[in-house]
Coordinates of C-alpha atoms and ligand atoms in Angstrom, one line a residue:
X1 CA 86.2 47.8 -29.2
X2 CA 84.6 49.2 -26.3
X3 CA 86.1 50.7 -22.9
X4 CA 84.6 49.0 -19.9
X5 CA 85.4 52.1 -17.7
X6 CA 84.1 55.0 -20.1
X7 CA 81.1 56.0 -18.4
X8 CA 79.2 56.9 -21.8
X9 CA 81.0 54.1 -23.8
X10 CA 82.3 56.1 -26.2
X11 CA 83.7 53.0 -28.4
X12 CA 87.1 53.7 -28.6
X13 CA 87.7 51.5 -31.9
X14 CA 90.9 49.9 -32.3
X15 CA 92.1 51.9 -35.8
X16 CA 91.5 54.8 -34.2
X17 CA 93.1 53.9 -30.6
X18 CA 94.8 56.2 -28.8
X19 CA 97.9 56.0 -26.2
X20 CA 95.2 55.0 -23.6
X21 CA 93.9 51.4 -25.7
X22 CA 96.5 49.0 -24.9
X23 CA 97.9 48.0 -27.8
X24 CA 99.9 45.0 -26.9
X25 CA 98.8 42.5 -25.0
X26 CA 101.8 43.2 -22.5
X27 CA 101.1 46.4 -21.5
X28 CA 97.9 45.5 -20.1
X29 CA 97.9 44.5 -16.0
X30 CA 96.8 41.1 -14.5
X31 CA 93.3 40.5 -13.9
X32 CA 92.4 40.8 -10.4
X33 CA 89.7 38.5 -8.5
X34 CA 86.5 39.0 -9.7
X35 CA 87.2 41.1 -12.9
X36 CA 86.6 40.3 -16.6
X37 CA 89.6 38.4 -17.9
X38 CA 90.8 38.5 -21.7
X39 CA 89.6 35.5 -23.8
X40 CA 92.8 35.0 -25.1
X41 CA 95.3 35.6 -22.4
X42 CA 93.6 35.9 -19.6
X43 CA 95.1 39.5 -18.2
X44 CA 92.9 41.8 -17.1
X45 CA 89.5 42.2 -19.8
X46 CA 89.4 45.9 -20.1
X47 CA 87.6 46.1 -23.2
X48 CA 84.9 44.1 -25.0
X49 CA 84.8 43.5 -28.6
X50 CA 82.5 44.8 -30.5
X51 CA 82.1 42.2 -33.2
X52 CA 82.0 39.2 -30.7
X53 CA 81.2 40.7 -27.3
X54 CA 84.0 38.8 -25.7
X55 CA 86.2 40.4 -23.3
X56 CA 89.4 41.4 -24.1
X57 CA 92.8 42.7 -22.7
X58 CA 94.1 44.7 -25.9
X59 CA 93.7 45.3 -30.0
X60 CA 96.4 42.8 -30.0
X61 CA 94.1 39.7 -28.6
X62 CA 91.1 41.3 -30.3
X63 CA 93.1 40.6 -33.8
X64 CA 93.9 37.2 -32.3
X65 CA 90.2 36.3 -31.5
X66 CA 89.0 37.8 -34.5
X67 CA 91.8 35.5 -36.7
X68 CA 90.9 32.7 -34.8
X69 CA 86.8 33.0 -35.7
X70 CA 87.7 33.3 -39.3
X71 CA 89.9 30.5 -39.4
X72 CA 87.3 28.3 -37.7
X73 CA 84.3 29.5 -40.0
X74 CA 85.9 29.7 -43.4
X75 CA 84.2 32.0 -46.0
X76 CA 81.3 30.7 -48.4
X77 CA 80.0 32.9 -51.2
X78 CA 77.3 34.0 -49.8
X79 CA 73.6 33.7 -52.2
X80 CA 71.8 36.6 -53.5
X81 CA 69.5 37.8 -51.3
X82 CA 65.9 37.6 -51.7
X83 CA 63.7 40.4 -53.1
X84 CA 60.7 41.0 -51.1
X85 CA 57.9 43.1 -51.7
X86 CA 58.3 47.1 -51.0
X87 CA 55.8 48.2 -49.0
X88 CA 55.1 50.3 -46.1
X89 CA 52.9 47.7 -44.1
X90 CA 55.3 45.4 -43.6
X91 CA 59.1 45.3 -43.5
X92 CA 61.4 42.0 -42.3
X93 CA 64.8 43.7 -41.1
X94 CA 64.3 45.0 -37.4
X95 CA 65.9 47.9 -36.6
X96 CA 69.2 47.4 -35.0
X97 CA 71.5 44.8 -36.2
X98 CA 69.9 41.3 -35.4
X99 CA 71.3 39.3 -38.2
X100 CA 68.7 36.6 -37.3
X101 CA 65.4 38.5 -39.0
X102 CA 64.2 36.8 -41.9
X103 CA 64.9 39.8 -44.1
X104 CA 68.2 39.6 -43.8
X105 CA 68.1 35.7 -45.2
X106 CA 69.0 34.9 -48.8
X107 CA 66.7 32.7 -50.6
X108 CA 68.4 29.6 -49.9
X109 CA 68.0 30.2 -46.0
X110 CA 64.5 31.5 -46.6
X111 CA 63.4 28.4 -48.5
X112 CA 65.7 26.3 -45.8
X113 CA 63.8 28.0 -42.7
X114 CA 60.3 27.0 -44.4
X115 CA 61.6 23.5 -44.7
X116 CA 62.5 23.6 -41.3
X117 CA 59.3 25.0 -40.1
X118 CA 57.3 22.5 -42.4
X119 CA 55.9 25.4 -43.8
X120 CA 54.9 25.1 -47.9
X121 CA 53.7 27.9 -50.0
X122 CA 52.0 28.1 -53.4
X123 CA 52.1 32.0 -54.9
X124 CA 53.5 35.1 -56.4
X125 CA 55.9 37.2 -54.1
X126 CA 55.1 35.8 -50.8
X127 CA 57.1 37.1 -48.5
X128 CA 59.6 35.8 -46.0
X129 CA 58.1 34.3 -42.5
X130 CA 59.4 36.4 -39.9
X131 CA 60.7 35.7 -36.7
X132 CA 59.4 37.7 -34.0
X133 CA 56.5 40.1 -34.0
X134 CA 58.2 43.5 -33.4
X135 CA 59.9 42.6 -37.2
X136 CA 56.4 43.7 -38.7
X137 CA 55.8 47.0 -38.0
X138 CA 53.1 46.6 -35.5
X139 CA 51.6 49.3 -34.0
X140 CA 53.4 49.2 -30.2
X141 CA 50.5 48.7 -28.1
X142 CA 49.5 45.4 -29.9
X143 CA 53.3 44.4 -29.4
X144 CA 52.3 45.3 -25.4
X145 CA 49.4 43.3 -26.0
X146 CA 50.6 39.9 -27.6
X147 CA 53.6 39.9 -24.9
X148 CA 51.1 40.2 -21.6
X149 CA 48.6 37.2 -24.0
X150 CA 52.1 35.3 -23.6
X151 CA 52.6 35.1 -27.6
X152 CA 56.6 35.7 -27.1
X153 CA 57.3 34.2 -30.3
X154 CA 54.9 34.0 -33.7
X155 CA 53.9 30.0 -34.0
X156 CA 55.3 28.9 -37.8
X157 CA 51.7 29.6 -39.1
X158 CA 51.7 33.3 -37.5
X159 CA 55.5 33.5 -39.3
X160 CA 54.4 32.9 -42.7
X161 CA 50.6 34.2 -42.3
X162 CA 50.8 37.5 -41.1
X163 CA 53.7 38.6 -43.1
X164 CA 51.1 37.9 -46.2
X165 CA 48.3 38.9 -44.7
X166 CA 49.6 42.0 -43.9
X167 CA 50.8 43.0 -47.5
X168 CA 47.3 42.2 -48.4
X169 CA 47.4 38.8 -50.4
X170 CA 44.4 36.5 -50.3
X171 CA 45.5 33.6 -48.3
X172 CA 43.8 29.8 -48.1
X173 CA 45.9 28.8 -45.1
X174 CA 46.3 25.1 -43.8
X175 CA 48.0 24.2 -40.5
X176 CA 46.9 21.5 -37.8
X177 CA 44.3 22.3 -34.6
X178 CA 45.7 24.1 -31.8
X179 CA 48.8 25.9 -34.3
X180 CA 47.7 29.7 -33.3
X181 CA 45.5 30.5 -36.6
X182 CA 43.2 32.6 -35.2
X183 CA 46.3 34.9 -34.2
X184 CA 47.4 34.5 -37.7
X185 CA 44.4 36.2 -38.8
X186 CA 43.6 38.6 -35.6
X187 CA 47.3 40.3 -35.5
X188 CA 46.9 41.9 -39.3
X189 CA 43.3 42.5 -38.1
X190 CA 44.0 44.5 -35.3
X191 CA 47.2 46.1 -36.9
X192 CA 44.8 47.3 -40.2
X193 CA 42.2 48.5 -37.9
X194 CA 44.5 50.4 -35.6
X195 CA 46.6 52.3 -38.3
X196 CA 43.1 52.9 -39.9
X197 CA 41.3 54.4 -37.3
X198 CA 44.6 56.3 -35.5
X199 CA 43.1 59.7 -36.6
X200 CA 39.1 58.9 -36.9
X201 CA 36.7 60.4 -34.4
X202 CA 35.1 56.9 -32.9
X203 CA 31.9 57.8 -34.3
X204 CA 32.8 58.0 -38.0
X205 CA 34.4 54.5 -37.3
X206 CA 33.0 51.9 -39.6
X207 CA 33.2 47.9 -39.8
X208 CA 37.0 47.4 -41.8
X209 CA 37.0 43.3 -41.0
X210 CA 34.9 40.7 -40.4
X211 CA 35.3 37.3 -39.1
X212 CA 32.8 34.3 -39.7
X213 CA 33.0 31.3 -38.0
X214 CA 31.0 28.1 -37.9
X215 CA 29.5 28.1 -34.3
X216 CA 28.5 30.6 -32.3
X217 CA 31.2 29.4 -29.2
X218 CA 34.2 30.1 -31.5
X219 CA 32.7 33.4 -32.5
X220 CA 32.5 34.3 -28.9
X221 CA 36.5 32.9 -28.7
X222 CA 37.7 34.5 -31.2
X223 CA 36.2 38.1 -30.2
X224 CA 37.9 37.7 -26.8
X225 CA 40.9 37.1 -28.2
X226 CA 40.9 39.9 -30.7
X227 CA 39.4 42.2 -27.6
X228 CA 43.0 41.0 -25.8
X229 CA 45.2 41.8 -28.8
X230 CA 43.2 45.2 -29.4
X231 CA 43.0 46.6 -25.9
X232 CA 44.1 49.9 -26.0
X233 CA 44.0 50.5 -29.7
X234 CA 41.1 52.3 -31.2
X235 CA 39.7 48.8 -32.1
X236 CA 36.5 47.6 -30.8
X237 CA 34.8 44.6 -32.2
X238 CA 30.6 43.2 -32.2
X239 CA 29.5 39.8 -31.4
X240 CA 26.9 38.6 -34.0
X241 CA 25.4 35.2 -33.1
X242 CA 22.1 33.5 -32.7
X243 CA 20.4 33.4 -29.2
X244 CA 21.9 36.8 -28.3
X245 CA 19.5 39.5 -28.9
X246 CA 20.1 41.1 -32.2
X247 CA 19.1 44.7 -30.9
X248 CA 22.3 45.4 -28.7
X249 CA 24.2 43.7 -31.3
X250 CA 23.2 46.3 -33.9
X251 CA 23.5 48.8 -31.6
X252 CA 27.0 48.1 -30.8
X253 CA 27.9 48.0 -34.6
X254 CA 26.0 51.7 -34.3
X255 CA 28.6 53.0 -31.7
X256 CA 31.2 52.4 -34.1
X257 CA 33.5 49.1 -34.2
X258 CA 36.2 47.8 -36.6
X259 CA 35.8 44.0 -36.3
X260 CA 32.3 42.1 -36.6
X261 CA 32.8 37.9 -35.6
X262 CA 29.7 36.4 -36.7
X263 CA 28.1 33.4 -37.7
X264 CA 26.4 33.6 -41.1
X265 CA 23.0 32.7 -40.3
X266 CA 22.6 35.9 -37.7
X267 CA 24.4 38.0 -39.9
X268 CA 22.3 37.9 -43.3
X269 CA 19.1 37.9 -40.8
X270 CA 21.0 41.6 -39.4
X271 CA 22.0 42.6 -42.7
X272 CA 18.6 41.7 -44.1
X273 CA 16.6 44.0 -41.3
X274 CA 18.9 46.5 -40.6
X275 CA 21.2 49.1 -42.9
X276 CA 24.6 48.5 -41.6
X277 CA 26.9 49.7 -43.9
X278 CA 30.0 47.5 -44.8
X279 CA 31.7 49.5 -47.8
X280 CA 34.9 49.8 -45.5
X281 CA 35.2 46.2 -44.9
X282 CA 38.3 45.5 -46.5
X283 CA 39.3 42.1 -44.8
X284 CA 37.2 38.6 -44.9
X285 CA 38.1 36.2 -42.6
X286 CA 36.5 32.6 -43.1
X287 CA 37.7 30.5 -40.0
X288 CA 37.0 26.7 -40.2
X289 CA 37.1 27.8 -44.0
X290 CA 36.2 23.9 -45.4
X291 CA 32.9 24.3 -42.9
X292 CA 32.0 27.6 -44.1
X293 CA 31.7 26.8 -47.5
X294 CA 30.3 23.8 -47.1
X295 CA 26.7 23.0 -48.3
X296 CA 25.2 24.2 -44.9
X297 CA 27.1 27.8 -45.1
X298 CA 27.8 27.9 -48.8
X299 CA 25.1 30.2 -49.9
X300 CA 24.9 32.2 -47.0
X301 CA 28.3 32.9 -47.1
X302 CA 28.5 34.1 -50.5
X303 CA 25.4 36.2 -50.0
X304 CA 27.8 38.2 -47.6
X305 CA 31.1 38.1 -49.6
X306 CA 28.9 39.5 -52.2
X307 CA 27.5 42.3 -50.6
X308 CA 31.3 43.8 -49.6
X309 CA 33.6 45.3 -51.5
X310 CA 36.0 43.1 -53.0
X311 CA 37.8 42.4 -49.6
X312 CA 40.9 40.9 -49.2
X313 CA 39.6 37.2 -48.0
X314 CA 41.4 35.1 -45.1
X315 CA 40.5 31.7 -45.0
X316 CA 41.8 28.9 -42.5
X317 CA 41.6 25.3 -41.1
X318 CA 43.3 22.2 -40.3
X319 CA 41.6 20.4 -42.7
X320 CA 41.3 22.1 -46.6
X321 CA 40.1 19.4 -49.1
X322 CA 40.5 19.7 -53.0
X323 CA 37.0 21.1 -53.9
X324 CA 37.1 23.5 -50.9
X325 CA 40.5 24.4 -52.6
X326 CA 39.2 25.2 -55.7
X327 CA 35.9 26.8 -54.6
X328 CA 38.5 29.0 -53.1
X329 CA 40.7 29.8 -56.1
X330 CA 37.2 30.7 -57.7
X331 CA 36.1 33.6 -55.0
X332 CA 39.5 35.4 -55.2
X333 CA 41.8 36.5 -58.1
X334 CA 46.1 35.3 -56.6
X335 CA 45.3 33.1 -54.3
X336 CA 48.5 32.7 -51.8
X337 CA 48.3 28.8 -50.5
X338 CA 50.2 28.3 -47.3
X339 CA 50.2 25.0 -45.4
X340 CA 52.2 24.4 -42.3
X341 CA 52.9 20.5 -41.8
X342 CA 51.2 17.7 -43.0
X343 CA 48.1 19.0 -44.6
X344 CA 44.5 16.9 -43.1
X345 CA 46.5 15.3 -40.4
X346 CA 45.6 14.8 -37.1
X347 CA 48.2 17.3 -34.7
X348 CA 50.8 14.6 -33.7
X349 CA 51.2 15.6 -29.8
X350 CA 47.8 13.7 -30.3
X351 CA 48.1 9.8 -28.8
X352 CA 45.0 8.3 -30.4
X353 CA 43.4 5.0 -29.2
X354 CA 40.9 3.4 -31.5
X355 CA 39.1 1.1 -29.7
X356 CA 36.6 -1.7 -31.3
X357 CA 33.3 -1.5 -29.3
X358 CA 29.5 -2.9 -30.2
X359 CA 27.0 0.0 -29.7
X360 CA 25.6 -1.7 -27.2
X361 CA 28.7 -1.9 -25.5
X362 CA 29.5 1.8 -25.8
X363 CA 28.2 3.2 -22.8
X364 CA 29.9 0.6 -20.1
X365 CA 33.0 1.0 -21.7
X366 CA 33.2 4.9 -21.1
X367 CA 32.4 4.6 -17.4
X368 CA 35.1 1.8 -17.2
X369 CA 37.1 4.5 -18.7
X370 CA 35.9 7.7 -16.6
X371 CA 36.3 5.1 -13.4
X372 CA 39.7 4.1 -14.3
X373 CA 42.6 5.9 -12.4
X374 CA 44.9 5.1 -15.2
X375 CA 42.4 6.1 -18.2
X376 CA 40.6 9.4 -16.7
X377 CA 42.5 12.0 -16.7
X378 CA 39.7 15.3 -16.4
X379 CA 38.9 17.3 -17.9
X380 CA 37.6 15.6 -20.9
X381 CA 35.2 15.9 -23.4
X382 CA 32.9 13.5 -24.6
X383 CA 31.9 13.9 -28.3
X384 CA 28.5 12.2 -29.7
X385 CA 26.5 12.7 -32.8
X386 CA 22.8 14.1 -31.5
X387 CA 21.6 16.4 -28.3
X388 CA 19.5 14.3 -27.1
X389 CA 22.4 11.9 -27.1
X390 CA 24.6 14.0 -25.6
X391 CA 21.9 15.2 -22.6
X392 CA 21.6 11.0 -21.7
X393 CA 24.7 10.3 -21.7
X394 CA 25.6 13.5 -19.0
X395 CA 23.0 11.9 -17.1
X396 CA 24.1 8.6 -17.2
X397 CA 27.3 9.5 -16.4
X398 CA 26.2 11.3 -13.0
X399 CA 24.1 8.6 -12.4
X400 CA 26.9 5.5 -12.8
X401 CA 29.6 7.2 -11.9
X402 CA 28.8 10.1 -9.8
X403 CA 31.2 12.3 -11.8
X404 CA 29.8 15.9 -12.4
X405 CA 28.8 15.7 -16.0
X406 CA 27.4 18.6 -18.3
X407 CA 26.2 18.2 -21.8
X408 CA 26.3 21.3 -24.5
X409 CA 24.6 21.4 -27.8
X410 CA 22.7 23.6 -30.5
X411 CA 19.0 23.4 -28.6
X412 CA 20.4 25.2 -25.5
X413 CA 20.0 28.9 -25.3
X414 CA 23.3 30.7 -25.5
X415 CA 23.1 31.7 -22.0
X416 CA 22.8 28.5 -20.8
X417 CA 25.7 27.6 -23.6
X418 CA 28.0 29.9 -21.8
X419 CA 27.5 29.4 -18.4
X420 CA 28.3 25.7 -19.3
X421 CA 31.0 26.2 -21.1
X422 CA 32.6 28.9 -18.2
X423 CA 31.5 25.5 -15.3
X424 CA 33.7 23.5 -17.6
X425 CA 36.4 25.7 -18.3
X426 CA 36.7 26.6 -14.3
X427 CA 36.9 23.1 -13.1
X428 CA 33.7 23.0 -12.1
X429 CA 32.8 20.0 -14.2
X430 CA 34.7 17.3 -15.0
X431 CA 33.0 15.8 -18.3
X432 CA 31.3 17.6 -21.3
X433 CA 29.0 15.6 -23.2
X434 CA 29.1 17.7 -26.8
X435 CA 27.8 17.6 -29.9
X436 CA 29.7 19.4 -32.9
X437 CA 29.2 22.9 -30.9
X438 CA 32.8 22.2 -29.7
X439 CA 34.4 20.3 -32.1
X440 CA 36.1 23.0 -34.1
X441 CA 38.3 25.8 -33.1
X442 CA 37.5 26.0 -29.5
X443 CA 40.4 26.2 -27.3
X444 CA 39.8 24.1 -24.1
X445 CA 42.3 25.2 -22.1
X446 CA 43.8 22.5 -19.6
X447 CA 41.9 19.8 -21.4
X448 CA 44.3 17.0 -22.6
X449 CA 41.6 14.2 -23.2
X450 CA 38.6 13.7 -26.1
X451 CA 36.9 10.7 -25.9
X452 CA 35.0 10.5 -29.1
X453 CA 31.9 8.1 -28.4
X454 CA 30.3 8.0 -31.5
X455 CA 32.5 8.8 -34.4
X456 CA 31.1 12.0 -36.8
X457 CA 30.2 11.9 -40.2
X458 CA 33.7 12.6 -41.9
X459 CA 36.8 11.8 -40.9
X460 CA 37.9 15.7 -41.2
X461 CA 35.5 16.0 -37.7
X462 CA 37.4 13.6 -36.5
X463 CA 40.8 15.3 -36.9
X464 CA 38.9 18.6 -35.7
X465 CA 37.1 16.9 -32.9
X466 CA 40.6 15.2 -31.6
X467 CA 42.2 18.7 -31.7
X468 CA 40.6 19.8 -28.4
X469 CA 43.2 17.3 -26.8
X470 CA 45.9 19.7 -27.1
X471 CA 46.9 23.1 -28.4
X472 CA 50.8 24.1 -29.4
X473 CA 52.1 20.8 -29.5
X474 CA 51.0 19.9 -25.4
X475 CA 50.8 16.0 -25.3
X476 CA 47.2 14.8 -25.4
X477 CA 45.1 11.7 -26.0
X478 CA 42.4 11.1 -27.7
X479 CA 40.0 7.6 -27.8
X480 CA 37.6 7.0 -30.4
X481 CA 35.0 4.0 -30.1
X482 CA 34.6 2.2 -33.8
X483 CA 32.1 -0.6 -34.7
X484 CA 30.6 -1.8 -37.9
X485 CA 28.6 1.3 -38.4
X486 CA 31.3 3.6 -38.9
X487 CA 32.0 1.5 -41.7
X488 CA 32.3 4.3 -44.6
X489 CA 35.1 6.1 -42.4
X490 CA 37.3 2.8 -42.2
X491 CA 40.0 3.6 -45.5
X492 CA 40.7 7.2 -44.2
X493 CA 40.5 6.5 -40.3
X494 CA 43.0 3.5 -41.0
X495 CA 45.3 5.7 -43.4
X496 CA 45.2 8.8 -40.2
X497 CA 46.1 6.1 -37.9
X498 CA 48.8 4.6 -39.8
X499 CA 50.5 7.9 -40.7
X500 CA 50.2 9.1 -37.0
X501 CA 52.1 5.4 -35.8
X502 CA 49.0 4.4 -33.8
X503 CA 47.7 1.2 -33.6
X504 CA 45.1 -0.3 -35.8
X505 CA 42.5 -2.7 -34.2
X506 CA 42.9 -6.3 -35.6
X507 CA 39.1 -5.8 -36.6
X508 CA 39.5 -2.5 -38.4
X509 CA 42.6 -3.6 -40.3
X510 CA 41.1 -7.3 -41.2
X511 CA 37.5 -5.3 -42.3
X512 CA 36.5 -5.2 -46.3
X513 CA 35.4 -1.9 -46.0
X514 CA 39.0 -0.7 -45.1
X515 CA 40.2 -1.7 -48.5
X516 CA 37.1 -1.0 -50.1
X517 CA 37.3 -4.2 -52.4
X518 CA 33.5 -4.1 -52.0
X519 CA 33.1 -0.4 -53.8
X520 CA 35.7 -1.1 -56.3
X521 CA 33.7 -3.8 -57.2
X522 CA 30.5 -1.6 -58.2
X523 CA 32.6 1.2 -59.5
X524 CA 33.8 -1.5 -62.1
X525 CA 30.9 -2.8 -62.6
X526 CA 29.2 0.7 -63.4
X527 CA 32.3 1.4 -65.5
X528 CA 31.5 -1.8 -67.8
X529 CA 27.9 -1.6 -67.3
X530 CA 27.9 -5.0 -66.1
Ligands
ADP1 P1 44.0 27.1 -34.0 O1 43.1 28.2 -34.5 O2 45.2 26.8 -34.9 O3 43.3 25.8 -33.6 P2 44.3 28.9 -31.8 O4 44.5 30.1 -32.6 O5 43.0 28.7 -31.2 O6 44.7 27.6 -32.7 O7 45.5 28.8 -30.7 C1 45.7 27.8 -29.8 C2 46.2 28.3 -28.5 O8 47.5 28.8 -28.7 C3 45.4 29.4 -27.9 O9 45.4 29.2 -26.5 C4 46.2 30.6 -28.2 O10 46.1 31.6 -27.2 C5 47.6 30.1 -28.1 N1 48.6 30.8 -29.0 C6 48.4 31.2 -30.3 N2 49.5 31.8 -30.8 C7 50.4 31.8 -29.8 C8 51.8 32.4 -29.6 N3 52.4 33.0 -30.6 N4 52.4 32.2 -28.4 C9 51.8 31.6 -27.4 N5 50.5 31.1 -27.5 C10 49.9 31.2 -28.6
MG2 MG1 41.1 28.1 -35.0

């Protein structure tokens, strides 16, 4: 019980009360106006208890209130508690005594919490997600930093990812667009690097992490954002993309960094010219991991897994197929598999509008759209399959509609890519006609509408490409323009839309190539060699 009046609160407890703690409620005065009243009889609260931080008159009503909680919660055995993994990186009770950490949970409230947070795991001794960021021994500065970023709270993939990531496991990590991965990866990053380098001279720093990513616009994103979170710390990090020129890039990585974001292509062309030396690089990060190791990056990216040493890999994205699953498993020994929500999906805070359009018929419709005060709501992007699609149709749209429209794709130099990108983000623009270059992992801040004109080539673009909508659960919309020649996407863009509640158009849901009778057919056929 503590004393109100004692300057130093000294804590006078109630078994060791002396003539001065008012033992019975009765020798305690009435409350005058505008001081703290007891709880339970309402004379004056000269105390507050230090089990429930009510205010209280005397031990006599403390015992009453205290009766009274443990009548009204009565006692349950309570489970065994979970073990967690010892170690030094990372514990899960915070200092003090908030009962809320995740370390403090048994298993039952651990595996309940996940449950709650949608969040599945496959793996030996994952630990528990925690619950605020100052729970995992961060260095203080990066705490600093992630509070002035405006991350107050670890999103449910940060909770479960960084507690693993930071105890070293190998993680294949699933969890929609917009959910905070990058952080998931940057924050152990950051914190590695930091502890690392507390005591090195920056010139004997060397390359400990590296990120790849598939374009060279989320590269650029996700080095800003690790610049924020490691401002301060001895951290620096070097950009390694295409269309920049590669001899400032190599000599930053001279002066001494910790992080290299890169795609693969400019990297094996550095690494192939230059000695860079990337024994230290103890973490892998692939982002957009189902990209990376796809055909177009496969081989490239292995090259560079190959030439480090044994890292501890990362690998994220909203959308982690089986084979990309087991390719995976295959590169590291203990895989940890952590997916938060509905694995593939589209983010629900999504609204998606499928509309049935001729190709012909494509164009008109988007400037009814862009000239419609109900349907525009700026600033959206526009996603098409080619450049020289996506330069025409920012033309077109100037021209019809006189609404400022840009176009970004692979052919433009990465100046010009940037400045585009900055005119768009700044209000500038209203439209941006883009190709692939912005459907993955790019954070458009403030847009809340994609309008995908021609559809891509799998239906895990499409999830990626109706991502930009929103980020963190924001409300956004999304319309995609579907005719006959999307006709190998109908079965999975019919299942997306159904599981997401959205409407089906009466031609999608009436076509044979939804229910694929047609390729059933000739699967048979082959089977029976009919
Ligand atoms: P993903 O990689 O899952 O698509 P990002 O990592 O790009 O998502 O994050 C999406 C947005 O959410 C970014 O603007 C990022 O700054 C913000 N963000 C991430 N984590 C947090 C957090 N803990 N609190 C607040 N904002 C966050
Ligand atoms: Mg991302």
């Amino acid at each position: 019980m503590e004393n109100r009046e004692s300057a130093n609160c000294s804590e006078p407890s109630a078994s060791a009360a002396g003539n001065d703690v008012k033992q019975r409620c009765w020798d305690q005065r009435e409350a005058l106006p505008g001081e703290p009243r007891c709880v339970i009889c309402g004379r004056y609260g000269e105390y507050i208890c230090d089990e429930t931080n009510d205010d209280i008159c005397s031990v006599e009503c403390k015992r009453i209130l205290l009766d009274r909680i443990a009548k009204s919660q009565p006692a349950v055995p309570r489970p065994s508690p979970v073990k967690l993994p010892a170690t030094d990186e990372c514990y899960y009770v915070r200092e003090g005594n908030d009962k809320s950490e995740a370390g403090s949970l048994s298993s039952d409230q651990v595996e309940l919490l996940r449950r709650k947070l949608e969040i599945s795991i496959r793996g030996d001794l994952v630990p528990a997600p925690i619950l605020s960021f100052p729970s995992c021994n961060l260095p203080e500065k990066l705490l600093q930093n992630l509070e002035v970023a405006g991350f107050e709270m670890p999103t449910p993939v940060q909770m479960q990812a960084i507690p693993s990531a930071l105890i070293g496991q190998n993680l294949l990590v699933s969890a929609e667009t917009g959910s905070g991965k990058s952080g998931s990866f940057l924050v152990p990053i950051v914190s590695y690097c930091a502890k690392f380098n507390a005591d090195k001279p920056h010139g004997e720093r060397k390359p400990l992490a590296m990120v790849l990513t598939p374009t060279r616009e989320l590269c650029i994103q996700v080095e800003e954002q690790a610049k924020l979170l490691g401002k301060g710390l001895p951290f620096k990090t070097a950009l390694v993309v295409g269309g920049d020129a590669m001899a400032g890039q190599l000599y930053r990585i001279q002066q001494g960094i910790s992080l290299i974001v890169g795609t693969p292509g400019r990297l094996i062309d550095l690494l192939a010219k230059h000695d860079i030396e990337l024994d230290s690089v103890s973490i892998l990060v692939l982002d957009e991991v189902d990209s990376m190791l796809e055909r177009g990056f496969h081989e490239q990216v292995m090259q560079i897994f190959r030439a480090l040493s044994q890292p501890q890999v990362l690998m994220y994205s909203a959308t982690i197929p089986k084979d990309v699953q087991k390719m995976a498993n295959s590169m590291v020994k203990d895989l940890t598999i952590i997916a938060v929500g509905k694995p593939n999906k589209p983010t629900g805070a999504v609204k998606q509008v499928v509309i049935w359009v001729d190709s012909k018929q494509k164009k008109q419709k988007l400037f009814d759209i862009l000239t419609s005060k109900q349907h525009f709501k700026p600033p959206v992007v526009v996603f098409v399959s080619s450049r020289i699609g996506a330069d025409l149709l920012s033309e077109a749209i100037g021209i019809t509609t006189g609404i400022k429209a840009v176009s970004i794709h692979g052919e433009k130099s990465m100046k010009e890519r940037r400045e585009i990108l900055k005119s768009f983000l700044v209000g500038e623009v209203l439209v941006i006609v883009a190709t692939g270059v912005l459907g993955r992992g790019i954070d458009l801040l403030h847009v809340k509408q994609v309008i995908v004109f021609d559809m891509p080539n799998s239906i895990k673009e499409y999830v990626h490409q109706i991502g930009r909508a929103s980020r963190l659960g924001e409300e956004g919309s999304a319309m995609a323009f579907v005719n006959e020649e999307n006709k190998n996407l109908f079965r999975d863009l019919v299942q997306i839309l159904k599981s997401s509640g959205a409407a089906v158009p009466r031609e999608l849901a009436n076509s044979r190539y939804t229910f694929g009778s047609s390729t059933n057919k000739g699967q048979k056929k082959r089977k029976y060699g009919l």
